[in-house]
Short mmCIF file of C-alpha atoms and ligand atoms in Angstrom, two decimals:
data_model
loop_
_atom_site.label_atom_id
_atom_site.label_comp_id
_atom_site.label_asym_id
_atom_site.label_seq_id
_atom_site.Cartn_x
_atom_site.Cartn_y
_atom_site.Cartn_z
CA UNK A 1 -28.65 -55.43 -40.20
CA UNK A 2 -30.49 -53.10 -37.84
CA UNK A 3 -34.02 -53.55 -36.66
CA UNK A 4 -36.41 -52.96 -39.50
CA UNK A 5 -37.79 -49.30 -39.95
CA UNK A 6 -40.95 -50.52 -41.59
CA UNK A 7 -42.74 -53.97 -41.36
CA UNK A 8 -45.84 -55.22 -42.87
CA UNK A 9 -47.30 -58.50 -41.70
CA UNK A 10 -50.04 -60.77 -43.45
CA UNK A 11 -51.25 -57.72 -45.37
CA UNK A 12 -54.57 -58.30 -47.17
CA UNK A 13 -56.37 -55.86 -49.37
CA UNK A 14 -59.66 -56.23 -51.38
CA UNK A 15 -61.29 -53.77 -54.05
CA UNK A 16 -64.88 -54.82 -53.60
CA UNK A 17 -64.64 -58.73 -54.28
CA UNK A 18 -61.16 -58.16 -55.95
CA UNK A 19 -58.53 -59.52 -53.72
CA UNK A 20 -55.21 -57.27 -54.48
CA UNK A 21 -53.09 -58.40 -51.66
CA UNK A 22 -53.32 -61.87 -49.91
CA UNK A 23 -51.35 -62.09 -46.77
CA UNK A 24 -48.06 -60.06 -47.86
CA UNK A 25 -45.14 -59.68 -45.35
CA UNK A 26 -42.69 -57.05 -46.18
CA UNK A 27 -40.01 -55.25 -44.12
CA UNK A 28 -37.22 -52.55 -45.09
CA UNK A 29 -34.42 -51.25 -42.87
CA UNK A 30 -32.92 -47.83 -42.83
CA UNK A 31 -31.16 -46.86 -46.03
CA UNK A 32 -32.11 -50.21 -47.67
CA UNK A 33 -33.53 -50.00 -51.11
CA UNK A 34 -35.90 -53.00 -51.94
CA UNK A 35 -37.54 -53.50 -55.28
CA UNK A 36 -41.08 -54.71 -55.59
CA UNK A 37 -41.57 -56.35 -58.78
CA UNK A 38 -44.13 -58.61 -60.67
CA UNK A 39 -46.31 -58.70 -63.53
CA UNK A 40 -49.03 -56.08 -64.40
CA UNK A 41 -51.74 -56.27 -61.98
CA UNK A 42 -50.04 -58.41 -59.30
CA UNK A 43 -50.67 -55.66 -56.42
CA UNK A 44 -47.43 -53.54 -56.39
CA UNK A 45 -49.04 -50.23 -56.48
CA UNK A 46 -51.59 -51.42 -53.80
CA UNK A 47 -48.75 -52.74 -51.50
CA UNK A 48 -46.88 -49.60 -51.85
CA UNK A 49 -50.11 -47.54 -50.88
CA UNK A 50 -50.81 -49.77 -47.87
CA UNK A 51 -47.11 -49.51 -46.80
CA UNK A 52 -47.04 -45.79 -46.93
CA UNK A 53 -50.50 -45.46 -44.98
CA UNK A 54 -52.25 -43.98 -47.78
CA UNK A 55 -54.77 -47.01 -48.21
CA UNK A 56 -56.00 -48.87 -44.97
CA UNK A 57 -55.62 -52.70 -44.93
CA UNK A 58 -58.23 -55.19 -44.56
CA UNK A 59 -56.15 -57.37 -42.36
CA UNK A 60 -52.51 -57.59 -41.32
CA UNK A 61 -50.71 -54.82 -40.10
CA UNK A 62 -48.06 -51.88 -41.15
CA UNK A 63 -45.35 -50.84 -38.32
CA UNK A 64 -43.33 -48.09 -38.71
CA UNK A 65 -40.62 -47.74 -35.78
CA UNK A 66 -42.50 -50.55 -34.23
CA UNK A 67 -45.82 -48.47 -34.23
CA UNK A 68 -48.99 -50.21 -35.96
CA UNK A 69 -50.05 -47.06 -38.05
CA UNK A 70 -53.26 -48.71 -38.65
CA UNK A 71 -54.49 -47.81 -35.27
CA UNK A 72 -53.69 -44.19 -35.86
CA UNK A 73 -56.05 -41.56 -36.92
CA UNK A 74 -56.06 -40.40 -40.26
CA UNK A 75 -54.68 -36.94 -39.33
CA UNK A 76 -51.72 -38.59 -37.47
CA UNK A 77 -50.85 -40.81 -40.66
CA UNK A 78 -50.92 -37.90 -42.74
CA UNK A 79 -48.63 -35.85 -40.50
CA UNK A 80 -46.24 -39.21 -40.71
CA UNK A 81 -46.32 -39.10 -44.43
CA UNK A 82 -45.50 -35.24 -44.43
CA UNK A 83 -42.68 -35.73 -42.04
CA UNK A 84 -41.11 -39.22 -42.74
CA UNK A 85 -42.36 -40.21 -46.14
CA UNK A 86 -41.81 -39.19 -49.73
CA UNK A 87 -44.19 -40.75 -52.24
CA UNK A 88 -43.76 -40.79 -55.90
CA UNK A 89 -47.08 -42.03 -57.60
CA UNK A 90 -47.27 -43.88 -60.74
CA UNK A 91 -49.91 -41.40 -62.25
CA UNK A 92 -50.68 -37.98 -62.00
CA UNK A 93 -47.87 -36.51 -59.66
CA UNK A 94 -47.80 -32.59 -59.58
CA UNK A 95 -50.35 -29.94 -58.58
CA UNK A 96 -51.30 -28.52 -61.89
CA UNK A 97 -51.92 -24.78 -60.73
CA UNK A 98 -48.49 -24.37 -59.19
CA UNK A 99 -45.17 -24.02 -61.13
CA UNK A 100 -42.07 -26.65 -60.87
CA UNK A 101 -40.59 -24.95 -58.00
CA UNK A 102 -43.94 -24.50 -55.91
CA UNK A 103 -44.44 -28.01 -56.45
CA UNK A 104 -41.23 -29.08 -55.02
CA UNK A 105 -41.36 -26.33 -52.32
CA UNK A 106 -44.85 -27.65 -51.26
CA UNK A 107 -43.86 -30.43 -48.75
CA UNK A 108 -41.61 -27.89 -47.08
CA UNK A 109 -44.16 -25.38 -46.58
CA UNK A 110 -46.23 -28.10 -45.39
CA UNK A 111 -43.85 -28.97 -42.85
CA UNK A 112 -43.58 -25.22 -41.65
CA UNK A 113 -40.53 -24.11 -43.49
CA UNK A 114 -40.69 -20.26 -44.65
CA UNK A 115 -41.44 -19.36 -48.10
CA UNK A 116 -37.89 -18.09 -49.24
CA UNK A 117 -36.23 -20.99 -47.67
CA UNK A 118 -38.52 -23.46 -49.37
CA UNK A 119 -38.05 -21.82 -52.57
CA UNK A 120 -34.22 -22.13 -52.38
CA UNK A 121 -34.27 -25.43 -51.34
CA UNK A 122 -36.65 -26.53 -54.20
CA UNK A 123 -34.33 -24.71 -56.85
CA UNK A 124 -31.45 -26.89 -55.47
CA UNK A 125 -33.54 -30.13 -55.72
CA UNK A 126 -34.36 -29.17 -59.43
CA UNK A 127 -31.09 -28.54 -60.38
CA UNK A 128 -29.96 -32.01 -58.98
CA UNK A 129 -32.45 -33.62 -61.33
CA UNK A 130 -31.55 -31.32 -64.26
CA UNK A 131 -34.76 -29.06 -64.41
CA UNK A 132 -33.49 -26.03 -62.73
CA UNK A 133 -34.50 -24.07 -65.90
CA UNK A 134 -38.08 -24.93 -65.83
CA UNK A 135 -38.57 -23.89 -62.25
CA UNK A 136 -41.24 -21.30 -63.02
CA UNK A 137 -43.17 -23.52 -65.66
CA UNK A 138 -46.68 -25.35 -64.92
CA UNK A 139 -46.54 -29.00 -65.24
CA UNK A 140 -48.86 -28.72 -68.46
CA UNK A 141 -45.87 -26.91 -70.15
CA UNK A 142 -43.38 -29.72 -69.40
CA UNK A 143 -42.81 -33.10 -70.82
CA UNK A 144 -43.85 -36.23 -69.05
CA UNK A 145 -40.05 -36.91 -68.24
CA UNK A 146 -39.55 -33.57 -67.18
CA UNK A 147 -42.64 -33.73 -64.84
CA UNK A 148 -41.27 -36.98 -63.35
CA UNK A 149 -37.92 -35.58 -62.67
CA UNK A 150 -39.74 -32.75 -60.71
CA UNK A 151 -41.94 -35.54 -58.78
CA UNK A 152 -38.84 -37.20 -57.70
CA UNK A 153 -37.16 -33.87 -56.33
CA UNK A 154 -40.54 -33.09 -54.50
CA UNK A 155 -40.24 -36.79 -53.05
CA UNK A 156 -36.89 -36.27 -51.87
CA UNK A 157 -37.16 -32.56 -50.76
CA UNK A 158 -38.13 -33.17 -47.09
CA UNK A 159 -35.18 -35.82 -46.66
CA UNK A 160 -37.59 -38.36 -45.73
CA UNK A 161 -36.67 -41.80 -43.92
CA UNK A 162 -38.55 -43.68 -46.46
CA UNK A 163 -39.32 -42.85 -50.10
CA UNK A 164 -42.13 -45.00 -52.03
CA UNK A 165 -41.68 -44.79 -55.62
CA UNK A 166 -44.25 -46.42 -57.98
CA UNK A 167 -42.58 -46.68 -61.36
CA UNK A 168 -40.41 -43.60 -60.91
CA UNK A 169 -38.86 -44.06 -64.25
CA UNK A 170 -42.04 -45.17 -66.18
CA UNK A 171 -42.49 -42.07 -68.35
CA UNK A 172 -38.68 -41.87 -69.10
CA UNK A 173 -36.59 -43.30 -72.05
CA UNK A 174 -33.75 -45.55 -70.85
CA UNK A 175 -31.02 -43.26 -70.83
CA UNK A 176 -33.32 -40.53 -69.17
CA UNK A 177 -34.63 -43.16 -66.58
CA UNK A 178 -31.01 -44.03 -65.71
CA UNK A 179 -30.20 -40.46 -65.09
CA UNK A 180 -33.06 -39.83 -62.84
CA UNK A 181 -32.66 -43.10 -60.93
CA UNK A 182 -28.81 -42.63 -60.76
CA UNK A 183 -29.22 -39.08 -59.32
CA UNK A 184 -31.78 -40.40 -56.89
CA UNK A 185 -29.97 -43.31 -55.71
CA UNK A 186 -27.00 -41.24 -55.04
CA UNK A 187 -28.97 -39.00 -52.97
CA UNK A 188 -30.65 -41.40 -50.85
CA UNK A 189 -27.44 -43.28 -50.32
CA UNK A 190 -26.01 -40.24 -48.82
CA UNK A 191 -28.81 -39.39 -46.84
CA UNK A 192 -29.43 -42.78 -45.51
CA UNK A 193 -33.13 -42.97 -47.12
CA UNK A 194 -34.68 -46.19 -47.47
CA UNK A 195 -36.49 -46.79 -50.85
CA UNK A 196 -39.56 -48.94 -51.49
CA UNK A 197 -38.92 -49.17 -55.52
CA UNK A 198 -41.88 -50.55 -57.49
CA UNK A 199 -41.01 -51.39 -61.11
CA UNK A 200 -41.63 -54.08 -63.53
CA UNK A 201 -38.31 -53.86 -65.06
CA UNK A 202 -35.16 -56.05 -64.04
CA UNK A 203 -32.98 -53.13 -65.03
CA UNK A 204 -34.31 -50.94 -62.59
CA UNK A 205 -34.70 -53.35 -60.02
CA UNK A 206 -31.02 -54.19 -59.88
CA UNK A 207 -30.50 -50.50 -58.38
CA UNK A 208 -32.05 -52.13 -55.36
CA UNK A 209 -30.18 -53.98 -52.70
CA UNK A 210 -32.75 -56.80 -52.95
CA UNK A 211 -36.00 -57.61 -54.73
CA UNK A 212 -39.42 -59.21 -53.82
CA UNK A 213 -41.67 -60.55 -56.50
CA UNK A 214 -45.30 -60.36 -56.19
CA UNK A 215 -47.59 -62.70 -57.95
CA UNK A 216 -51.49 -62.41 -57.80
CA UNK A 217 -51.32 -60.31 -54.61
CA UNK A 218 -48.67 -62.90 -52.77
CA UNK A 219 -44.91 -62.95 -52.22
CA UNK A 220 -43.88 -65.65 -55.08
CA UNK A 221 -40.71 -67.21 -53.35
CA UNK A 222 -39.68 -68.54 -56.88
CA UNK A 223 -38.84 -64.83 -57.79
CA UNK A 224 -40.39 -65.47 -61.19
CA UNK A 225 -43.75 -63.81 -60.99
CA UNK A 226 -45.34 -66.27 -63.44
CA UNK A 227 -47.99 -69.02 -62.65
CA UNK A 228 -46.56 -72.41 -62.89
CA UNK B 1 -14.58 -59.20 -84.36
CA UNK B 2 -11.01 -59.78 -84.44
CA UNK B 3 -7.83 -58.61 -82.80
CA UNK B 4 -6.26 -57.92 -86.12
CA UNK B 5 -8.94 -54.90 -86.60
CA UNK B 6 -8.35 -53.67 -83.04
CA UNK B 7 -4.38 -53.53 -83.69
CA UNK B 8 -5.08 -51.85 -87.12
CA UNK B 9 -7.19 -49.28 -85.12
CA UNK B 10 -4.43 -48.47 -82.73
CA UNK B 11 -2.03 -48.18 -85.46
CA UNK B 12 -4.13 -45.49 -87.10
CA UNK B 13 -3.13 -43.26 -84.15
CA UNK B 14 0.51 -43.47 -85.11
CA UNK B 15 3.29 -45.89 -85.39
CA UNK B 16 3.33 -48.52 -82.13
CA UNK B 17 5.69 -51.17 -80.83
CA UNK B 18 4.03 -54.48 -80.14
CA UNK B 19 4.55 -53.72 -76.51
CA UNK B 20 2.49 -50.61 -77.04
CA UNK B 21 -0.07 -52.37 -78.69
CA UNK B 22 -0.65 -54.94 -76.14
CA UNK B 23 -1.01 -52.42 -73.34
CA UNK B 24 -3.30 -50.04 -75.11
CA UNK B 25 -5.49 -52.91 -76.36
CA UNK B 26 -5.86 -54.25 -72.69
CA UNK B 27 -6.24 -50.69 -71.42
CA UNK B 28 -9.04 -49.74 -74.21
CA UNK B 29 -10.87 -52.85 -74.06
CA UNK B 30 -10.94 -53.75 -70.32
CA UNK B 31 -13.52 -56.37 -70.67
CA UNK B 32 -11.57 -58.40 -73.67
CA UNK B 33 -9.31 -60.89 -72.65
CA UNK B 34 -5.67 -59.40 -72.31
CA UNK B 35 -3.46 -59.96 -75.31
CA UNK B 36 -0.57 -62.36 -75.00
CA UNK B 37 2.48 -60.91 -76.62
CA UNK B 38 2.84 -63.98 -78.77
CA UNK B 39 -0.50 -63.27 -80.34
CA UNK B 40 0.30 -59.84 -80.84
CA UNK B 41 3.56 -60.45 -82.79
CA UNK B 42 1.90 -63.51 -84.99
CA UNK B 43 -0.98 -61.06 -85.50
CA UNK B 44 1.22 -58.31 -86.93
CA UNK B 45 3.34 -60.98 -89.03
CA UNK B 46 0.18 -61.92 -90.92
CA UNK B 47 -0.93 -58.09 -91.21
CA UNK B 48 2.66 -57.63 -92.64
CA UNK B 49 2.45 -60.38 -94.94
CA UNK B 50 -1.03 -59.18 -96.22
CA UNK B 51 0.43 -55.76 -96.77
CA UNK B 52 -1.87 -53.80 -94.11
CA UNK B 53 1.16 -52.81 -91.79
CA UNK B 54 4.81 -52.18 -92.46
CA UNK B 55 7.86 -52.01 -90.09
CA UNK B 56 8.86 -48.55 -89.49
CA UNK B 57 11.98 -48.52 -87.43
CA UNK B 58 14.11 -50.48 -85.06
CA UNK B 59 15.55 -49.12 -81.86
CA UNK B 60 19.19 -49.50 -80.81
CA UNK B 61 18.73 -53.17 -79.45
CA UNK B 62 17.38 -55.44 -81.94
CA UNK B 63 14.64 -58.23 -81.40
CA UNK B 64 10.92 -58.38 -82.51
CA UNK B 65 9.94 -56.19 -79.39
CA UNK B 66 11.98 -53.18 -80.53
CA UNK B 67 10.41 -53.15 -83.95
CA UNK B 68 7.81 -50.19 -84.51
CA UNK B 69 4.84 -50.85 -86.98
CA UNK B 70 2.90 -48.38 -89.26
CA UNK B 71 -0.39 -48.69 -90.94
CA UNK B 72 -0.24 -48.94 -94.68
CA UNK B 73 -2.76 -47.10 -97.15
CA UNK B 74 -3.95 -50.71 -97.63
CA UNK B 75 -4.37 -51.18 -93.88
CA UNK B 76 -6.45 -47.99 -93.41
CA UNK B 77 -8.59 -49.06 -96.11
CA UNK B 78 -9.22 -52.45 -94.47
CA UNK B 79 -9.84 -50.83 -91.24
CA UNK B 80 -12.30 -48.35 -92.87
CA UNK B 81 -14.11 -51.43 -94.54
CA UNK B 82 -14.35 -52.96 -91.03
CA UNK B 83 -15.71 -50.20 -89.32
CA UNK B 84 -18.46 -49.73 -92.25
CA UNK B 85 -19.42 -53.19 -92.01
CA UNK B 86 -22.49 -54.01 -90.08
CA UNK B 87 -22.37 -57.01 -87.62
CA UNK B 88 -25.27 -59.50 -88.50
CA UNK B 89 -28.03 -59.09 -86.01
CA UNK B 90 -28.61 -62.87 -86.14
CA UNK B 91 -29.81 -63.75 -82.64
CA UNK B 92 -27.26 -66.36 -80.99
CA UNK B 93 -29.84 -69.13 -79.75
CA UNK B 94 -26.97 -71.32 -79.47
CA UNK B 95 -27.17 -70.26 -75.61
CA UNK B 96 -26.69 -72.87 -72.88
CA UNK B 97 -29.96 -71.35 -71.47
CA UNK B 98 -31.87 -72.61 -74.01
CA UNK B 99 -30.34 -75.81 -74.23
CA UNK B 100 -30.65 -76.67 -70.63
CA UNK B 101 -34.40 -75.92 -70.77
CA UNK B 102 -34.94 -78.65 -73.56
CA UNK B 103 -32.44 -81.06 -72.24
CA UNK B 104 -34.24 -80.66 -68.76
CA UNK B 105 -37.62 -81.45 -70.52
CA UNK B 106 -36.10 -84.33 -72.15
CA UNK B 107 -34.40 -85.76 -69.50
CA UNK B 108 -36.72 -85.22 -66.44
CA UNK B 109 -39.98 -82.80 -66.43
CA UNK B 110 -41.23 -79.28 -66.45
CA UNK B 111 -40.61 -79.06 -62.73
CA UNK B 112 -36.72 -79.59 -63.47
CA UNK B 113 -36.73 -76.99 -66.18
CA UNK B 114 -38.76 -74.47 -63.87
CA UNK B 115 -35.96 -75.13 -60.93
CA UNK B 116 -33.29 -74.25 -63.44
CA UNK B 117 -35.07 -71.37 -64.77
CA UNK B 118 -35.77 -70.10 -61.33
CA UNK B 119 -31.94 -70.51 -60.24
CA UNK B 120 -30.77 -68.81 -63.29
CA UNK B 121 -32.99 -65.94 -62.81
CA UNK B 122 -31.39 -65.26 -59.53
CA UNK B 123 -27.94 -65.63 -60.75
CA UNK B 124 -28.52 -62.90 -63.62
CA UNK B 125 -30.48 -60.72 -61.20
CA UNK B 126 -27.34 -60.93 -58.82
CA UNK B 127 -24.91 -60.11 -61.70
CA UNK B 128 -27.07 -57.42 -62.93
CA UNK B 129 -27.12 -55.85 -59.42
CA UNK B 130 -23.27 -56.01 -59.06
CA UNK B 131 -22.92 -54.55 -62.54
CA UNK B 132 -25.30 -51.59 -61.80
CA UNK B 133 -23.52 -50.95 -58.39
CA UNK B 134 -20.01 -50.89 -60.32
CA UNK B 135 -21.36 -48.34 -62.95
CA UNK B 136 -23.18 -45.90 -60.57
CA UNK B 137 -19.95 -45.65 -58.26
CA UNK B 138 -19.05 -42.19 -58.39
CA UNK B 139 -15.65 -41.92 -60.51
CA UNK B 140 -16.49 -44.71 -62.85
CA UNK B 141 -14.89 -44.13 -66.36
CA UNK B 142 -17.34 -43.70 -69.44
CA UNK B 143 -15.44 -46.62 -70.89
CA UNK B 144 -16.34 -48.97 -67.90
CA UNK B 145 -20.14 -47.65 -68.02
CA UNK B 146 -20.90 -48.34 -71.42
CA UNK B 147 -18.99 -51.92 -70.91
CA UNK B 148 -21.52 -52.40 -68.12
CA UNK B 149 -24.43 -51.32 -70.13
CA UNK B 150 -23.50 -53.86 -72.52
CA UNK B 151 -23.67 -56.71 -70.10
CA UNK B 152 -26.76 -55.32 -68.38
CA UNK B 153 -28.64 -54.94 -71.83
CA UNK B 154 -27.59 -58.91 -72.46
CA UNK B 155 -28.68 -60.08 -69.09
CA UNK B 156 -31.88 -58.01 -69.27
CA UNK B 157 -32.67 -59.64 -72.64
CA UNK B 158 -32.08 -63.11 -70.94
CA UNK B 159 -34.12 -62.31 -68.06
CA UNK B 160 -37.06 -61.18 -70.28
CA UNK B 161 -36.58 -64.75 -71.87
CA UNK B 162 -36.44 -66.77 -68.61
CA UNK B 163 -39.48 -64.95 -67.70
CA UNK B 164 -41.70 -65.74 -70.75
CA UNK B 165 -40.12 -69.16 -71.24
CA UNK B 166 -41.34 -70.03 -67.72
CA UNK B 167 -44.67 -69.38 -68.46
CA UNK B 168 -44.31 -71.69 -71.59
CA UNK B 169 -42.70 -74.56 -70.12
CA UNK B 170 -45.92 -76.77 -69.86
CA UNK B 171 -46.55 -76.11 -73.46
CA UNK B 172 -42.96 -76.74 -74.28
CA UNK B 173 -43.23 -79.81 -72.49
CA UNK B 174 -46.03 -81.23 -74.49
CA UNK B 175 -43.95 -80.23 -77.74
CA UNK B 176 -41.01 -82.23 -76.60
CA UNK B 177 -42.67 -85.15 -75.24
CA UNK B 178 -44.95 -85.51 -78.15
N1 ATP C 1 -59.21 -48.67 -57.41
C1 ATP C 1 -59.48 -50.05 -57.70
N2 ATP C 1 -60.57 -50.57 -57.72
C2 ATP C 1 -60.63 -51.78 -58.10
N3 ATP C 1 -59.78 -52.70 -58.36
C3 ATP C 1 -58.68 -52.19 -58.36
C4 ATP C 1 -58.25 -50.69 -57.83
N4 ATP C 1 -56.98 -50.48 -58.11
C5 ATP C 1 -56.29 -51.81 -58.40
N5 ATP C 1 -57.41 -52.52 -58.56
C6 ATP C 1 -56.90 -54.07 -58.77
O1 ATP C 1 -55.99 -54.77 -57.95
C7 ATP C 1 -55.16 -55.43 -58.55
C8 ATP C 1 -53.71 -54.85 -58.17
O2 ATP C 1 -53.53 -53.66 -58.75
P1 ATP C 1 -52.42 -52.73 -58.75
O3 ATP C 1 -52.44 -51.33 -59.04
O4 ATP C 1 -51.84 -52.78 -57.17
O5 ATP C 1 -51.34 -53.61 -59.73
P2 ATP C 1 -49.69 -53.21 -60.15
O6 ATP C 1 -48.88 -54.44 -59.79
O7 ATP C 1 -49.40 -51.90 -59.67
O8 ATP C 1 -49.96 -53.30 -61.84
P3 ATP C 1 -49.20 -52.22 -63.03
O9 ATP C 1 -47.80 -52.91 -63.18
O10 ATP C 1 -50.11 -52.66 -64.02
O11 ATP C 1 -49.28 -50.95 -62.23
C9 ATP C 1 -55.40 -55.53 -60.03
O12 ATP C 1 -56.21 -56.56 -60.44
C10 ATP C 1 -56.11 -54.17 -60.48
O13 ATP C 1 -57.20 -54.35 -61.43
MG1 MG C 2 -49.16 -50.21 -60.49
#
């Protein structure tokens, strides 16, 4: 296996007095899909946000291409997220004032693409996820599942090195979830994109190459995520 | 589920030789155990005796493998009745998984049961990953996809059970050892 693209060592994160992460180690290589599973409240979303440089860690480090991104300025981290990362949040994905196509085009515009070129690309990505006909609708006029498909398109549109996906199929029924995840996995396999896939469902985790299980903010070596 | 009903279903598409039935059975139901010729002919014999199929011709050379069979009216009714019949939704708690947890507690202790549950989970996840890879490989037939779905759904049910049982091992031990 090649050198890891992203590594975390001994990551701690507290919310006030609540410890959410208690010394987590993690690594992912280029093109790898790693599932992060475990029961509700175990720290999956928190880990994802720390890995993506959205939340600062309280202790430990996160290295991307062997650079400690905790030492970077917020502006530099934000540039990294725009250029190399794609993020799919668990809640509140799309900009409500923008149409589906504008939402998907947004990361490209921020990265400096021209309007026409960004819209063309956005339409292509919406088509890949089966929502091309909703291009000019605002999120409020779409179902939860349709919004989720747009959000996946938006996370992939810049062809990032790493996608951070927090319950990407949470809002979808089983067949729809499978279609979206299937399409996403196919795209990332073609592009060699690494994916950190947060889910509490075994059947979703099965799309990954391997899995880490969190329990109470730490990696559970038994993989069962349940207190003995 | 019986092979007899599957054969009736295949014959509903037109007369067939035993050889064709075996080949179609194995092709349409790739997850089932391949049929032995002996089983095909003994099943056809019983179906003929009961009036569900009849012989509808011999090829030039004689022998059982050259005989073609046709579905009778009675056979079609039997097939329809089987298709209408709902399978009992009874859960099959006869599983070795369940037995092992109980026996681990009887013969050893909670840690032994947990050790087993952990190893079983890992084996289930590995198999589920393999099935997921096979069903998402481009070019996989719909038949193979739904066969994989069936297996994945059952593994998923087991995995949920493994998870909740692990949380209940301590309580179960109290019950078993009381
Ligand atoms: N903004 C916050 N302020 C305070 N506590 C928080 C905050 N966000 C999360 N927590 C706490 O941190 C812990 C981990 O939360 P996190 O959202 O990472 O869990 P999760 O594994 O993603 O759960 P779920 O499966 O329900 O999404 C929980 O105990 C949660 O209550
Ligand atoms: Mg979460």
